[in-house]
mmCIF file of C-alpha atoms in Angstrom:
data_model
loop_
_atom_site.group_PDB
_atom_site.id
_atom_site.type_symbol
_atom_site.label_atom_id
_atom_site.label_comp_id
_atom_site.label_asym_id
_atom_site.label_seq_id
_atom_site.Cartn_x
_atom_site.Cartn_y
_atom_site.Cartn_z
ATOM 1 C CA MET A 1466 -35.673 60.679 -34.827
ATOM 2 C CA ASP A 1467 -32.084 60.566 -34.136
ATOM 3 C CA PRO A 1468 -30.769 60.503 -30.621
ATOM 4 C CA GLN A 1469 -29.767 64.166 -30.515
ATOM 5 C CA THR A 1470 -32.931 65.400 -32.174
ATOM 6 C CA LEU A 1471 -34.913 63.332 -29.410
ATOM 7 C CA ALA A 1472 -32.746 64.859 -26.741
ATOM 8 C CA GLU A 1473 -33.495 68.284 -27.916
ATOM 9 C CA ALA A 1474 -37.302 67.615 -28.336
ATOM 10 C CA SER A 1475 -37.476 66.031 -24.949
ATOM 11 C CA ALA A 1476 -35.609 68.997 -23.244
ATOM 12 C CA ALA A 1477 -38.012 71.518 -25.152
ATOM 13 C CA ALA A 1478 -41.083 69.611 -23.775
ATOM 14 C CA LEU A 1479 -39.758 69.306 -20.323
ATOM 15 C CA TRP A 1480 -38.727 73.027 -20.233
ATOM 16 C CA GLN A 1481 -42.050 74.045 -21.191
ATOM 17 C CA ASP A 1482 -43.735 73.075 -17.759
ATOM 18 C CA ASP A 1483 -40.639 73.325 -15.566
ATOM 19 C CA GLN A 1484 -41.410 76.589 -13.463
ATOM 20 C CA THR A 1485 -38.715 75.928 -10.893
ATOM 21 C CA THR A 1486 -35.971 75.792 -13.314
ATOM 22 C CA GLN A 1487 -37.203 78.980 -15.212
ATOM 23 C CA LYS A 1488 -37.915 81.019 -12.007
ATOM 24 C CA LEU A 1489 -34.614 80.480 -10.368
ATOM 25 C CA GLY A 1490 -33.021 81.715 -13.775
ATOM 26 C CA MET A 1491 -31.368 78.618 -14.833
ATOM 27 C CA THR A 1492 -30.470 78.140 -18.394
ATOM 28 C CA LEU A 1493 -29.931 74.959 -20.327
ATOM 29 C CA GLU A 1494 -26.536 75.325 -22.147
ATOM 30 C CA ARG A 1495 -26.342 71.950 -23.778
ATOM 31 C CA ILE A 1496 -28.412 68.594 -24.022
ATOM 32 C CA ALA A 1497 -27.449 65.482 -25.434
ATOM 33 C CA PRO A 1498 -28.660 61.836 -24.981
ATOM 34 C CA GLY A 1499 -27.803 61.112 -21.310
ATOM 35 C CA GLU A 1500 -26.285 64.577 -20.527
ATOM 36 C CA ALA A 1501 -27.170 68.185 -19.662
ATOM 37 C CA VAL A 1502 -25.462 71.150 -18.740
ATOM 38 C CA MET A 1503 -27.329 73.894 -16.845
ATOM 39 C CA THR A 1504 -25.985 77.392 -15.502
ATOM 40 C CA MET A 1505 -27.470 79.527 -12.656
ATOM 41 C CA THR A 1506 -26.072 82.572 -10.988
ATOM 42 C CA LEU A 1507 -26.395 82.887 -7.180
ATOM 43 C CA THR A 1508 -28.556 85.714 -6.172
ATOM 44 C CA GLY A 1509 -28.950 87.272 -2.523
ATOM 45 C CA GLN A 1510 -31.898 85.127 -2.166
ATOM 46 C CA MET A 1511 -29.939 81.972 -2.628
ATOM 47 C CA THR A 1512 -27.441 82.666 0.219
ATOM 48 C CA ASN A 1513 -27.851 81.455 3.772
ATOM 49 C CA GLY A 1514 -26.948 82.959 7.216
ATOM 50 C CA HIS A 1515 -23.135 82.448 6.458
ATOM 51 C CA GLY A 1516 -23.289 84.469 3.102
ATOM 52 C CA THR A 1517 -22.554 81.474 1.152
ATOM 53 C CA ALA A 1518 -24.818 79.424 -1.422
ATOM 54 C CA HIS A 1519 -27.704 77.766 0.547
ATOM 55 C CA GLY A 1520 -27.307 74.122 -0.144
ATOM 56 C CA GLY A 1521 -31.004 73.636 -1.250
ATOM 57 C CA TYR A 1522 -30.321 75.904 -4.134
ATOM 58 C CA LEU A 1523 -27.142 73.874 -5.145
ATOM 59 C CA PHE A 1524 -29.316 70.775 -4.924
ATOM 60 C CA THR A 1525 -31.893 72.303 -7.065
ATOM 61 C CA LEU A 1526 -29.458 73.158 -9.790
ATOM 62 C CA ALA A 1527 -28.014 69.719 -9.967
ATOM 63 C CA ASP A 1528 -31.432 68.066 -9.782
ATOM 64 C CA SER A 1529 -32.552 70.089 -12.662
ATOM 65 C CA ALA A 1530 -29.460 69.145 -14.652
ATOM 66 C CA PHE A 1531 -30.074 65.420 -13.678
ATOM 67 C CA ALA A 1532 -33.768 65.809 -14.823
ATOM 68 C CA PHE A 1533 -32.832 67.053 -18.285
ATOM 69 C CA ALA A 1534 -30.354 64.325 -18.842
ATOM 70 C CA CYS A 1535 -32.369 61.422 -17.755
ATOM 71 C CA ASN A 1536 -35.399 62.598 -19.565
ATOM 72 C CA SER A 1537 -33.495 63.322 -22.723
ATOM 73 C CA TYR A 1538 -34.867 59.823 -24.219
ATOM 74 C CA GLY A 1539 -38.706 61.055 -24.452
ATOM 75 C CA GLN A 1540 -39.457 58.512 -21.664
ATOM 76 C CA VAL A 1541 -41.060 60.196 -18.528
ATOM 77 C CA THR A 1542 -38.182 59.632 -15.909
ATOM 78 C CA VAL A 1543 -38.376 60.679 -12.212
ATOM 79 C CA ALA A 1544 -35.854 60.713 -9.214
ATOM 80 C CA GLN A 1545 -35.588 57.571 -7.212
ATOM 81 C CA HIS A 1546 -32.868 58.549 -4.993
ATOM 82 C CA CYS A 1547 -30.364 61.475 -4.853
ATOM 83 C CA SER A 1548 -27.656 62.668 -2.672
ATOM 84 C CA VAL A 1549 -25.273 65.550 -2.729
ATOM 85 C CA THR A 1550 -21.804 66.156 -1.165
ATOM 86 C CA TYR A 1551 -20.814 69.793 -0.845
ATOM 87 C CA ILE A 1552 -17.063 70.489 -1.184
ATOM 88 C CA ALA A 1553 -16.544 74.230 -1.409
ATOM 89 C CA PRO A 1554 -18.896 77.226 -0.933
ATOM 90 C CA GLY A 1555 -20.614 79.334 -3.543
ATOM 91 C CA ALA A 1556 -20.763 83.075 -3.169
ATOM 92 C CA LEU A 1557 -23.198 85.708 -4.218
ATOM 93 C CA GLY A 1558 -22.820 86.518 -7.840
ATOM 94 C CA ASP A 1559 -21.088 83.164 -8.621
ATOM 95 C CA ARG A 1560 -22.026 81.753 -11.984
ATOM 96 C CA LEU A 1561 -22.422 78.039 -11.383
ATOM 97 C CA THR A 1562 -22.439 75.111 -14.017
ATOM 98 C CA ALA A 1563 -23.909 71.706 -13.364
ATOM 99 C CA HIS A 1564 -22.678 69.014 -15.750
ATOM 100 C CA ALA A 1565 -24.916 66.020 -15.603
ATOM 101 C CA ARG A 1566 -23.490 62.748 -17.098
ATOM 102 C CA GLU A 1567 -25.252 59.257 -17.455
ATOM 103 C CA LEU A 1568 -23.274 56.430 -15.921
ATOM 104 C CA SER A 1569 -25.519 53.643 -16.340
ATOM 105 C CA ARG A 1570 -29.058 53.121 -17.953
ATOM 106 C CA GLN A 1571 -30.368 49.727 -17.890
ATOM 107 C CA GLY A 1572 -34.051 48.948 -18.204
ATOM 108 C CA ARG A 1573 -36.233 51.416 -16.246
ATOM 109 C CA SER A 1574 -33.163 52.339 -13.903
ATOM 110 C CA GLY A 1575 -30.327 54.839 -14.469
ATOM 111 C CA ILE A 1576 -27.475 56.559 -12.535
ATOM 112 C CA TYR A 1577 -26.297 60.047 -13.235
ATOM 113 C CA ASP A 1578 -23.545 61.973 -11.672
ATOM 114 C CA VAL A 1579 -23.807 65.880 -11.722
ATOM 115 C CA THR A 1580 -20.681 68.031 -10.930
ATOM 116 C CA ILE A 1581 -21.161 71.763 -10.079
ATOM 117 C CA THR A 1582 -18.343 74.119 -10.583
ATOM 118 C CA ARG A 1583 -17.715 77.819 -10.186
ATOM 119 C CA GLU A 1584 -16.625 80.022 -13.161
ATOM 120 C CA ASP A 1585 -12.858 79.439 -12.151
ATOM 121 C CA GLY A 1586 -13.387 75.713 -12.359
ATOM 122 C CA THR A 1587 -13.443 74.868 -8.640
ATOM 123 C CA VAL A 1588 -15.693 72.117 -7.973
ATOM 124 C CA ILE A 1589 -18.242 73.027 -5.363
ATOM 125 C CA ALA A 1590 -20.611 70.027 -5.216
ATOM 126 C CA GLU A 1591 -20.929 66.515 -6.525
ATOM 127 C CA PHE A 1592 -24.437 64.957 -6.850
ATOM 128 C CA ARG A 1593 -25.634 61.427 -7.662
ATOM 129 C CA GLY A 1594 -29.069 60.675 -8.878
ATOM 130 C CA HIS A 1595 -30.795 57.530 -9.328
ATOM 131 C CA SER A 1596 -33.703 57.635 -11.942
ATOM 132 C CA ARG A 1597 -36.793 55.271 -12.710
ATOM 133 C CA SER A 1598 -38.421 55.741 -15.997
ATOM 134 C CA ILE A 1599 -42.354 55.503 -16.082
ATOM 135 C CA ASN A 1600 -44.060 53.416 -18.889
ATOM 136 C CA ARG A 1601 -45.098 56.870 -20.676
ATOM 137 C CA SER A 1602 -43.635 59.196 -23.208
ATOM 138 C CA PHE A 1603 -43.987 62.915 -22.732
ATOM 139 C CA LEU A 1604 -43.574 63.580 -26.389
ATOM 140 C CA SER A 1605 -46.509 63.597 -28.870
ATOM 141 C CA ALA A 1606 -46.467 60.935 -31.791
ATOM 142 C CA GLU A 1607 -44.656 63.464 -34.092
ATOM 143 C CA GLY A 1608 -42.196 64.193 -31.088
ATOM 144 C CA SER A 1609 -42.653 67.841 -31.039
ATOM 145 C CA GLY A 1610 -44.458 68.528 -27.871
ATOM 146 C CA ALA A 1611 -45.596 67.519 -24.540
ATOM 147 C CA GLN A 1612 -48.594 65.245 -23.942
ATOM 148 C CA THR A 1613 -51.148 66.250 -21.365
ATOM 149 C CA ASN A 1614 -51.578 63.262 -19.565
ATOM 150 C CA ARG A 1615 -51.391 64.285 -15.752
ATOM 151 C CA GLU A 1616 -53.253 61.619 -14.062
ATOM 152 C CA GLU A 1617 -50.336 59.744 -12.807
ATOM 153 C CA THR A 1618 -48.868 62.767 -11.260
ATOM 154 C CA GLN A 1619 -51.958 64.028 -9.449
#
């Protein structure tokens, strides 16, 4: 399977069980090896007491893009460490884009940067995630679906 096809199959398998990403109305706009672009529109439930985007929702958007990017190789990969810097506020109705890019992938470890922007191009947050792969694939032997091996996650 070529790298792009593997990334697409990995994203489809990951999306299948990702209830958080789906329930928050996120959309996977683009997937490639080590890269993902996700969007989300800020709703009233996602704003804080200041009337701006709650940081937890911004973190979740970035974390989801990070997850799709680092899992684009078919290997079960989890977050080892993440941090976020909030730069500018998001507002009710803003359509946000999180662009995750792989900086390094060596052995079982990876580093990914995610930039969140508003529609006008303003950067509102920068996220860095460190990943760690687990010695398990989540694709079937044919590469077309998720495996149902949940012992390691329970």
